[in-house]
Amino acid sequence: MAGALTPAGTPVRVVMLGSGNVATHLARALHSAGADVVQVYNHHISGAERLAAEVGAAATAAVDEIADDADLYIISVTDDAIAPLAEALGKRGGVWVHTSGTTPASVLAPVTGSYGVLYPLQTFSRDVEVDMSSVPIFTEAATPEALELVDSVARSISRTVSHADSEKRKLLHISAVFACNFTNHLWSFSVDILREAGEKLDVLRPLIEVTLAKALAAGPDAGQTGPARRGDLGTISRHLEALPEGEARELYRRLSESILKKFHHI
Amino acid sequence: MAGALTPAGTPVRVVMLGSGNVATHLARALHSAGADVVQVYNHHISGAERLAAEVGAAATAAVDEIADDADLYIISVTDDAIAPLAEALGKRGGVWVHTSGTTPASVLAPVTGSYGVLYPLQTFSRDVEVDMSSVPIFTEAATPEALELVDSVARSISRTVSHADSEKRKLLHISAVFACNFTNHLWSFSVDILREAGEKLDVLRPLIEVTLAKALAAGPDAGQTGPARRGDLGTISRHLEALPEGEARELYRRLSESILKKFHHI
């Protein structure tokens, strides 16, 4: 992938606002792709300095020190902090995007007419490397010129860039919460239970990989198996008895009920 | 992997009781590994005939026609049907195992003293090929001689064979229900939501793969992300508003609560 260039043929100058998981991975990928990450802003200077050092940028914790000559400003802070930050920024030049799944693009209107979104559909942890080129990125922007810049920057780091309006992006985000956050939470119960059995999650790796392959190939409904799918109430009740009272047992009950209902056993 | 042989050096003669998903994949793998699958029993003859034809065996639906000269009998029927079938069989020769995660080995005691379990930790759908050699198989048996035969048969089809008593096997099974059945159920909600967004589950593949890689490498707790992990109540309530009333919304609420509690946000 070629680095993103401005219409004048120079590397895109980027300011990153935020230094959390998403900001870190985006700044790293942009830096690697030849963009010029000029500055990192964070309301705690230590976070700004850490990320800035990684990508050869300046660091600031002061809103009024944010560079005014960048091409692209990426706001990557917690969802609830985006709108207050936009209000605090006031009118600015350049193209402004946020990276949130669920926040409308228009919360950036107080800053500029050239606003948009660059939403990477991935889970980021600071210290786990991610191959950004395979991460689907969804973009939108308020003007064609802004969209062109955002798309060009997105394509410089990912092979899969498509457009999604705020409504579609929210649906993508919700589906990702089910598929990633909730799924991962269920795996944490597996880990607890496996610990009692003297085993690690790795013993379930072939099982999980086949489950995913089946879900991708034929859909999760066609591939569903297990006691609740079979309507095997005896096994379900033996499992409930074996689980200590608490969240694992409650979720086992609730999710089994959900599957039993879906497959018309209750 | 070498085919399983009897102490006399001849291929192990196997009778498969059942013709469902697990029975089908085990019979195929044993047949490929050089075992002699002599007969398939099923209470519906059509199921027995289908599987028998695949592995060059005879088919029967009559308990009193079950061969009496096999080395290993594998009962692979729904959990609740194992004990009644064992009662109906009465005293028999040979080594008898079932393949259930949650049923104690001892339900086979009415049939023989040489009983045990051969439990493959995998999800099987009849028409989806599975590389059995990578499936962890857990065995147990009531006598050393029976265990030797069961292990030798298990090792002829899988690289990963270990022992697990009935208690440990039940824990493995419960952990698998969380990691596979419940997870797959959550993916079905992702599919529904993605359909509305004009996308397929494939768009989440990089996300799910990274989630799994992180969970395996550092544990699911370390890798947890998302609105509930961050305590981002604004996003959670926007997601709940976006979901139509029903099971997806109820589970979103319940699972978010569970994560919020786990990470001390509520």
Coordinates of C-alpha atoms in Angstrom, one line a residue:
Chain A
M1 CA 0.0 0.0 0.0
A2 CA 1.3 3.4 -1.0
G3 CA 1.5 6.1 1.7
A4 CA -1.2 8.7 1.7
L5 CA -0.3 11.9 -0.1
T6 CA -2.0 15.3 -0.1
P7 CA -3.2 16.7 -3.5
A8 CA 0.1 18.6 -3.5
G9 CA 2.0 15.2 -3.4
T10 CA 3.4 15.6 0.1
P11 CA 3.0 13.0 2.9
V12 CA -0.3 13.6 4.8
R13 CA 0.4 15.5 8.1
V14 CA -1.6 13.9 10.8
V15 CA -2.4 15.0 14.4
M16 CA -3.6 12.2 16.7
L17 CA -5.9 13.2 19.6
G18 CA -5.8 10.4 22.1
S19 CA -3.3 7.8 23.0
G20 CA -5.3 4.8 23.9
N21 CA -5.5 1.4 22.2
V22 CA -7.1 2.5 18.9
A23 CA -5.0 5.8 18.7
T24 CA -1.8 3.8 19.3
H25 CA -2.4 1.2 16.6
L26 CA -3.6 3.8 14.1
A27 CA -0.6 6.1 14.8
R28 CA 1.8 3.3 14.4
A29 CA 0.2 2.1 11.2
L30 CA 0.1 5.6 9.7
H31 CA 3.7 6.2 10.7
S32 CA 4.8 2.9 9.0
A33 CA 2.8 3.8 5.9
G34 CA 4.8 7.0 5.5
A35 CA 2.3 9.5 6.9
D36 CA 3.8 12.4 8.9
V37 CA 2.4 12.1 12.4
V38 CA 3.3 15.6 13.6
Q39 CA 1.7 15.7 17.0
V40 CA -0.1 13.6 19.6
Y41 CA -2.5 15.3 22.0
N42 CA -3.7 13.7 25.2
H43 CA -5.2 15.3 28.3
H44 CA -2.6 13.4 30.3
I45 CA 0.8 14.4 28.9
S46 CA 2.4 11.0 29.8
G47 CA 0.1 9.2 27.4
A48 CA 0.8 11.7 24.7
E49 CA 4.6 11.5 25.2
R50 CA 4.6 7.7 25.2
L51 CA 2.9 7.5 21.8
A52 CA 4.6 10.6 20.3
A53 CA 8.0 9.0 21.0
E54 CA 7.0 5.9 19.1
V55 CA 6.0 7.7 16.0
G56 CA 8.4 10.7 16.0
A57 CA 5.8 13.3 16.9
A58 CA 5.5 16.2 19.3
A59 CA 3.4 15.7 22.4
T60 CA 0.9 18.1 24.0
A61 CA -1.7 18.1 26.7
A62 CA -3.0 21.6 25.9
V63 CA -5.9 22.1 23.5
D64 CA -4.6 25.5 22.5
E65 CA -1.2 24.0 21.5
I66 CA -2.7 21.6 18.9
A67 CA -1.1 22.3 15.6
D68 CA -3.2 24.3 13.2
D69 CA -1.5 23.3 9.9
A70 CA -2.1 19.5 9.7
D71 CA -4.1 17.9 6.9
L72 CA -6.0 15.3 9.1
Y73 CA -6.9 15.3 12.8
I74 CA -7.9 12.0 14.2
I75 CA -9.9 12.0 17.5
S76 CA -9.6 8.6 19.1
V77 CA -10.8 9.1 22.7
T78 CA -13.6 7.3 24.6
D79 CA -17.0 7.9 23.0
D80 CA -18.4 10.1 25.7
A81 CA -15.4 12.4 25.5
I82 CA -15.6 13.1 21.8
A83 CA -18.4 15.7 21.9
P84 CA -17.0 17.7 24.8
L85 CA -13.6 17.7 23.2
A86 CA -15.2 19.0 19.9
E87 CA -16.9 21.8 21.8
A88 CA -13.6 22.7 23.5
L89 CA -11.7 22.8 20.2
G90 CA -13.9 25.4 18.6
K91 CA -13.6 26.2 14.8
R92 CA -10.5 24.7 13.2
G93 CA -9.0 24.1 9.7
G94 CA -8.1 20.7 8.2
V95 CA -10.2 17.5 8.0
W96 CA -11.4 16.1 11.3
V97 CA -12.4 12.5 12.0
H98 CA -13.2 10.3 15.0
T99 CA -12.8 6.5 15.2
S100 CA -15.9 5.6 17.1
G101 CA -18.4 2.9 16.1
T102 CA -21.4 4.4 17.7
T103 CA -20.9 8.2 17.7
P104 CA -22.4 10.1 14.8
A105 CA -19.9 11.9 12.6
S106 CA -21.9 15.1 13.1
V107 CA -20.6 15.6 16.7
L108 CA -17.5 17.1 15.0
A109 CA -19.6 19.8 13.2
P110 CA -18.6 22.4 15.9
V111 CA -15.0 22.0 14.8
T112 CA -15.3 22.1 11.1
G113 CA -17.5 21.4 8.0
S114 CA -14.8 18.9 6.8
Y115 CA -15.6 16.2 9.3
G116 CA -15.9 12.4 9.0
V117 CA -15.2 9.0 10.5
L118 CA -12.5 6.4 10.1
Y119 CA -13.7 3.3 12.0
P120 CA -11.4 0.3 12.2
L121 CA -13.4 -2.9 12.9
Q122 CA -11.0 -4.5 15.2
T123 CA -10.2 -5.0 18.9
F124 CA -6.9 -3.3 19.9
S125 CA -4.8 -3.9 23.0
R126 CA -1.8 -1.7 23.2
D127 CA 0.8 -4.5 23.5
V128 CA -0.7 -7.0 21.0
E129 CA 0.4 -6.4 17.4
V130 CA -2.3 -6.3 14.8
D131 CA -1.9 -6.6 11.1
M132 CA -3.7 -3.4 10.2
S133 CA -3.7 -4.2 6.5
S134 CA -6.3 -6.9 7.1
V135 CA -8.5 -4.8 9.3
P136 CA -11.8 -3.6 7.6
I137 CA -12.0 0.2 7.9
F138 CA -15.3 2.0 7.4
T139 CA -15.2 5.6 6.4
E140 CA -17.7 8.5 6.0
A141 CA -17.3 12.2 5.5
A142 CA -19.4 15.3 5.2
T143 CA -17.9 16.5 2.0
P144 CA -16.4 14.7 -1.1
E145 CA -13.0 16.4 -0.5
A146 CA -12.9 15.2 3.1
L147 CA -14.0 11.7 2.0
E148 CA -11.2 11.6 -0.6
L149 CA -8.5 12.4 2.0
V150 CA -10.0 10.0 4.6
D151 CA -10.2 7.2 2.1
S152 CA -6.7 7.7 0.8
V153 CA -5.4 7.7 4.4
A154 CA -7.4 4.5 5.2
R155 CA -6.3 2.8 2.1
S156 CA -2.7 3.5 2.9
I157 CA -3.0 1.2 6.0
S158 CA -5.7 -1.3 5.1
R159 CA -6.7 -3.4 2.1
T160 CA -10.3 -3.3 3.0
V161 CA -11.8 0.2 3.1
S162 CA -15.6 0.8 2.5
H163 CA -18.1 3.5 3.3
A164 CA -20.6 3.3 6.1
D165 CA -23.0 6.0 7.3
S166 CA -23.5 6.5 11.1
E167 CA -26.4 4.1 11.2
K168 CA -24.6 1.2 9.5
R169 CA -21.5 1.8 11.5
K170 CA -23.5 1.5 14.7
L171 CA -24.9 -1.8 13.5
L172 CA -21.3 -3.0 12.7
H173 CA -20.2 -2.0 16.2
I174 CA -23.1 -3.8 17.9
S175 CA -22.4 -6.9 15.9
A176 CA -18.8 -6.7 16.9
V177 CA -19.7 -6.4 20.6
F178 CA -21.6 -9.7 20.3
A179 CA -18.9 -11.4 18.3
C180 CA -15.8 -10.2 20.2
N181 CA -16.5 -8.6 23.6
F182 CA -19.3 -11.0 24.7
T183 CA -17.6 -14.0 23.2
N184 CA -14.4 -13.1 24.9
H185 CA -16.3 -12.8 28.2
L186 CA -17.7 -16.3 27.7
W187 CA -14.2 -17.6 27.1
S188 CA -13.2 -16.2 30.5
F189 CA -15.7 -18.6 32.1
S190 CA -14.2 -21.4 30.1
V191 CA -10.8 -20.5 31.4
D192 CA -12.1 -20.6 35.0
I193 CA -13.7 -23.9 34.5
L194 CA -10.7 -25.4 32.7
R195 CA -8.5 -24.2 35.6
E196 CA -10.4 -26.5 37.9
A197 CA -9.9 -29.3 35.4
G198 CA -6.1 -28.6 35.3
E199 CA -6.3 -27.5 31.6
K200 CA -5.8 -24.2 29.7
L201 CA -7.9 -22.5 27.0
D202 CA -5.5 -24.0 24.5
V203 CA -7.2 -27.4 24.8
L204 CA -10.3 -25.7 23.3
R205 CA -8.4 -24.1 20.4
P206 CA -9.4 -26.8 17.8
L207 CA -13.0 -26.7 19.0
I208 CA -13.2 -22.9 18.8
E209 CA -11.5 -22.8 15.4
V210 CA -13.9 -25.4 13.9
T211 CA -16.8 -23.5 15.4
L212 CA -15.7 -20.3 13.7
A213 CA -15.0 -22.1 10.4
K214 CA -18.5 -23.6 10.5
A215 CA -20.1 -20.3 11.4
L216 CA -18.3 -18.5 8.5
A217 CA -19.0 -21.3 6.0
A218 CA -22.7 -22.2 6.7
G219 CA -23.9 -19.7 9.3
P220 CA -24.0 -20.2 13.1
D221 CA -27.5 -21.7 13.1
A222 CA -26.6 -24.5 10.8
G223 CA -23.5 -25.3 12.8
Q224 CA -25.0 -25.1 16.3
T225 CA -24.5 -28.2 18.4
G226 CA -24.5 -29.0 22.1
P227 CA -27.0 -29.9 24.8
A228 CA -29.4 -27.0 24.3
R229 CA -29.4 -27.4 20.5
R230 CA -30.4 -31.1 21.1
G231 CA -32.9 -30.2 23.7
D232 CA -30.9 -32.4 26.1
L233 CA -32.4 -31.2 29.4
G234 CA -30.7 -33.9 31.4
T235 CA -27.2 -32.7 30.5
I236 CA -28.1 -29.1 31.0
S237 CA -29.3 -29.8 34.5
R238 CA -26.2 -31.9 35.3
H239 CA -24.1 -29.0 34.1
L240 CA -26.0 -26.5 36.2
E241 CA -25.6 -28.7 39.3
A242 CA -21.8 -28.9 38.6
L243 CA -21.4 -25.2 38.4
P244 CA -21.0 -23.3 41.7
E245 CA -23.7 -20.7 42.4
G246 CA -22.8 -17.5 40.7
E247 CA -22.4 -15.8 37.3
A248 CA -21.2 -18.8 35.4
R249 CA -24.3 -20.8 36.4
E250 CA -26.6 -17.9 35.8
L251 CA -25.3 -17.3 32.3
Y252 CA -25.2 -21.0 31.5
R253 CA -28.9 -21.1 32.4
R254 CA -29.8 -17.9 30.5
L255 CA -27.9 -18.8 27.3
S256 CA -29.2 -22.4 27.3
E257 CA -32.7 -21.1 27.6
S258 CA -32.0 -18.8 24.7
I259 CA -30.8 -21.7 22.5
L260 CA -33.6 -24.0 23.6
K261 CA -36.2 -21.3 22.6
K262 CA -34.5 -20.6 19.3
F263 CA -34.6 -24.3 18.4
H264 CA -38.2 -24.7 19.7
H265 CA -37.4 -27.1 22.6
I266 CA -39.2 -24.8 25.0
Chain B
M1 CA -0.6 -42.5 13.1
A2 CA -0.6 -46.3 13.0
G3 CA -3.9 -48.2 12.9
A4 CA -5.0 -49.7 16.2
L5 CA -4.3 -53.4 16.5
T6 CA -5.4 -56.0 19.0
P7 CA -2.8 -57.8 21.2
A8 CA -3.0 -60.5 18.5
G9 CA -1.8 -58.0 15.8
T10 CA -5.1 -57.9 13.9
P11 CA -7.0 -54.6 13.1
V12 CA -9.4 -53.7 15.9
R13 CA -12.9 -54.8 15.2
V14 CA -15.3 -52.0 16.1
V15 CA -19.1 -51.8 16.4
M16 CA -20.6 -48.3 16.3
L17 CA -23.8 -47.8 18.2
G18 CA -25.4 -44.5 16.9
S19 CA -25.1 -42.7 13.6
G20 CA -25.3 -39.0 14.6
N21 CA -22.6 -36.4 14.2
V22 CA -20.0 -37.8 16.7
A23 CA -20.6 -41.4 15.6
T24 CA -20.2 -40.4 11.9
H25 CA -16.9 -38.6 12.4
L26 CA -15.5 -41.3 14.7
A27 CA -16.5 -44.1 12.4
R28 CA -15.0 -42.3 9.4
A29 CA -11.7 -41.6 11.2
L30 CA -11.5 -45.2 12.5
H31 CA -12.2 -46.6 9.0
S32 CA -9.5 -44.3 7.6
A33 CA -7.0 -45.4 10.3
G34 CA -7.4 -49.0 9.3
A35 CA -9.8 -50.2 12.0
D36 CA -12.4 -52.7 10.9
V37 CA -15.8 -51.1 11.5
V38 CA -17.9 -54.3 11.3
Q39 CA -21.3 -53.0 12.2
V40 CA -23.3 -49.8 12.8
Y41 CA -26.4 -50.0 15.0
N42 CA -29.0 -47.3 15.1
H43 CA -32.6 -47.5 16.3
H44 CA -33.6 -46.1 12.9
I45 CA -32.2 -48.4 10.3
S46 CA -31.9 -45.6 7.7
G47 CA -29.2 -43.8 9.9
A48 CA -27.4 -47.1 10.5
E49 CA -27.4 -47.9 6.7
R50 CA -26.2 -44.4 5.7
L51 CA -23.1 -44.6 8.0
A52 CA -22.5 -48.3 7.4
A53 CA -22.3 -47.7 3.7
E54 CA -19.7 -45.1 4.2
V55 CA -17.4 -47.3 6.2
G56 CA -18.0 -50.7 4.7
A57 CA -19.9 -52.1 7.7
A58 CA -23.2 -54.0 8.2
A59 CA -26.2 -52.1 9.5
T60 CA -28.8 -53.1 12.1
A61 CA -31.6 -51.6 14.1
A62 CA -32.1 -54.6 16.3
V63 CA -30.3 -54.8 19.7
D64 CA -30.2 -58.6 19.5
E65 CA -28.5 -58.5 16.2
I66 CA -25.5 -56.6 17.5
A67 CA -22.3 -58.5 16.7
D68 CA -20.9 -60.4 19.7
D69 CA -17.3 -60.8 18.5
A70 CA -16.1 -57.2 18.2
D71 CA -13.1 -55.8 20.2
L72 CA -14.6 -52.4 20.9
Y73 CA -18.2 -51.1 21.1
I74 CA -18.6 -47.4 20.8
I75 CA -22.0 -46.0 22.1
S76 CA -22.5 -42.5 20.6
V77 CA -26.1 -41.6 21.2
T78 CA -27.7 -38.7 23.0
D79 CA -26.7 -38.5 26.6
D80 CA -30.1 -39.4 28.0
A81 CA -30.3 -42.5 25.8
I82 CA -27.0 -44.1 26.9
A83 CA -28.2 -45.6 30.2
P84 CA -31.5 -47.1 28.8
L85 CA -29.5 -48.6 25.9
A86 CA -27.0 -50.1 28.3
E87 CA -29.9 -51.7 30.3
A88 CA -31.4 -53.0 27.1
L89 CA -28.1 -54.5 26.0
G90 CA -27.6 -56.7 29.1
K91 CA -24.3 -58.5 29.7
R92 CA -21.9 -58.6 26.8
G93 CA -18.2 -59.3 25.9
G94 CA -15.7 -56.8 24.5
V95 CA -14.7 -53.4 25.6
W96 CA -17.6 -50.8 25.7
V97 CA -17.2 -47.1 25.7
H98 CA -19.4 -44.1 25.3
T99 CA -18.4 -40.7 23.8
S100 CA -20.3 -38.3 26.1
G101 CA -18.8 -35.4 28.0
T102 CA -21.2 -35.5 30.9
T103 CA -22.3 -39.1 31.4
P104 CA -20.3 -41.1 34.0
A105 CA -18.4 -44.1 32.5
S106 CA -20.2 -46.3 35.1
V107 CA -23.5 -46.2 33.3
L108 CA -22.0 -48.9 31.1
A109 CA -21.5 -51.3 34.1
P110 CA -24.7 -53.2 33.3
V111 CA -23.1 -54.3 30.0
T112 CA -19.6 -55.2 31.0
G113 CA -16.8 -54.7 33.5
S114 CA -14.6 -53.6 30.6
Y115 CA -16.1 -50.2 30.1
G116 CA -14.8 -46.7 29.5
V117 CA -15.1 -43.4 27.7
L118 CA -13.6 -42.0 24.5
Y119 CA -14.5 -38.3 24.5
P120 CA -13.5 -36.2 21.5
L121 CA -13.4 -32.5 22.5
Q122 CA -14.8 -31.1 19.3
T123 CA -18.1 -29.9 17.6
F124 CA -19.2 -32.2 14.8
S125 CA -21.6 -31.5 12.0
R126 CA -22.2 -34.4 9.7
D127 CA -21.3 -32.6 6.5
V128 CA -18.3 -30.5 7.7
E129 CA -15.0 -32.3 7.6
V130 CA -12.9 -32.2 10.7
D131 CA -9.2 -33.0 11.0
M132 CA -9.6 -35.6 13.7
S133 CA -5.8 -35.9 14.2
S134 CA -5.9 -32.5 15.9
V135 CA -8.9 -33.2 18.1
P136 CA -8.0 -33.7 21.8
I137 CA -9.5 -37.0 22.9
F138 CA -9.9 -37.8 26.6
T139 CA -10.2 -41.4 27.7
E140 CA -10.9 -43.4 30.8
A141 CA -11.6 -47.0 31.5
A142 CA -12.5 -49.3 34.4
T143 CA -9.6 -51.7 33.9
P144 CA -6.0 -51.3 32.7
E145 CA -6.6 -53.7 29.8
A146 CA -9.7 -51.8 28.6
L147 CA -7.8 -48.5 28.9
E148 CA -4.9 -49.9 26.8
L149 CA -7.3 -50.8 24.0
V150 CA -9.2 -47.5 24.2
D151 CA -6.0 -45.5 24.2
S152 CA -4.6 -47.4 21.3
V153 CA -7.7 -46.8 19.3
A154 CA -7.8 -43.1 20.3
R155 CA -4.1 -42.7 19.4
S156 CA -4.8 -44.2 16.0
I157 CA -7.0 -41.2 15.1
S158 CA -5.7 -38.3 17.2
R159 CA -2.3 -36.9 18.1
T160 CA -3.6 -35.6 21.5
V161 CA -4.9 -38.3 23.8
S162 CA -5.0 -37.9 27.5
H163 CA -6.9 -39.4 30.5
A164 CA -9.8 -37.7 32.3
D165 CA -12.0 -39.1 34.9
S166 CA -15.8 -38.4 34.8
E167 CA -15.5 -35.3 36.9
K168 CA -12.7 -33.7 34.8
R169 CA -14.5 -34.7 31.6
K170 CA -17.7 -32.9 32.8
L171 CA -15.7 -29.7 33.4
L172 CA -14.1 -30.0 30.0
H173 CA -17.6 -30.4 28.5
I174 CA -19.0 -27.4 30.4
S175 CA -16.1 -25.2 29.3
A176 CA -16.7 -26.3 25.7
V177 CA -20.4 -25.3 26.0
F178 CA -19.3 -21.8 26.9
A179 CA -16.5 -21.6 24.3
C180 CA -18.4 -23.2 21.4
N181 CA -22.1 -23.5 21.8
F182 CA -22.8 -20.2 23.6
T183 CA -20.2 -18.3 21.5
N184 CA -21.8 -19.7 18.3
H185 CA -25.2 -18.6 19.6
L186 CA -23.8 -15.0 20.1
W187 CA -22.4 -15.1 16.5
S188 CA -26.0 -15.8 15.3
F189 CA -27.0 -12.4 16.7
S190 CA -24.1 -10.8 15.0
V191 CA -25.2 -12.3 11.7
D192 CA -28.8 -10.9 12.2
I193 CA -27.4 -7.5 13.0
L194 CA -24.9 -7.6 10.1
R195 CA -27.7 -8.6 7.7
E196 CA -29.4 -5.3 8.5
A197 CA -26.2 -3.5 7.8
G198 CA -25.8 -5.3 4.4
E199 CA -22.8 -7.3 5.6
K200 CA -21.9 -10.9 6.4
L201 CA -20.1 -12.5 9.3
D202 CA -16.9 -12.6 7.2
V203 CA -16.4 -8.9 7.9
L204 CA -15.9 -9.8 11.5
R205 CA -13.4 -12.6 10.8
P206 CA -10.2 -10.5 11.5
L207 CA -11.8 -9.2 14.7
I208 CA -12.8 -12.7 15.9
E209 CA -9.4 -14.2 15.0
V210 CA -7.6 -11.5 16.9
T211 CA -9.9 -11.8 19.9
L212 CA -9.1 -15.6 20.0
A213 CA -5.4 -15.1 19.5
K214 CA -5.3 -12.6 22.4
A215 CA -7.4 -14.8 24.6
L216 CA -5.1 -17.7 24.0
A217 CA -1.9 -15.7 24.4
A218 CA -2.7 -13.5 27.5
G219 CA -6.1 -14.8 28.7
P220 CA -9.6 -13.3 27.9
D221 CA -9.5 -10.9 30.9
A222 CA -6.3 -9.2 29.8
G223 CA -7.6 -8.9 26.2
Q224 CA -11.2 -7.7 27.0
T225 CA -12.2 -4.5 25.3
G226 CA -15.4 -2.7 24.3
P227 CA -18.0 -0.4 25.9
A228 CA -18.7 -2.5 29.0
R229 CA -15.0 -3.1 29.7
R230 CA -14.5 0.7 29.5
G231 CA -17.5 1.4 31.6
D232 CA -18.9 3.4 28.7
L233 CA -22.5 3.5 29.7
G234 CA -23.4 6.1 27.0
T235 CA -22.5 3.6 24.2
I236 CA -24.2 0.7 26.0
S237 CA -27.4 2.7 26.2
R238 CA -27.2 3.8 22.5
H239 CA -26.7 0.2 21.5
L240 CA -29.7 -0.9 23.6
E241 CA -31.8 1.8 21.9
A242 CA -30.7 0.6 18.5
L243 CA -31.7 -3.0 19.1
P244 CA -35.3 -4.0 18.6
E245 CA -37.0 -5.3 21.7
G246 CA -36.3 -9.0 22.0
E247 CA -33.6 -11.6 22.7
A248 CA -30.7 -9.7 21.2
R249 CA -31.4 -6.6 23.3
E250 CA -32.0 -8.7 26.5
L251 CA -28.7 -10.6 26.0
Y252 CA -26.8 -7.4 25.2
R253 CA -28.1 -6.0 28.5
R254 CA -27.4 -9.1 30.5
L255 CA -23.9 -9.7 29.1
S256 CA -22.9 -6.0 29.4
E257 CA -24.0 -6.1 33.0
S258 CA -21.8 -9.1 33.6
I259 CA -18.8 -7.4 32.1
L260 CA -19.5 -4.1 33.9
K261 CA -19.6 -6.1 37.2
K262 CA -16.5 -8.1 36.5
F263 CA -14.5 -4.9 35.9
H264 CA -16.1 -3.1 38.8
H265 CA -17.9 -0.4 36.9
I266 CA -21.2 -1.3 38.7

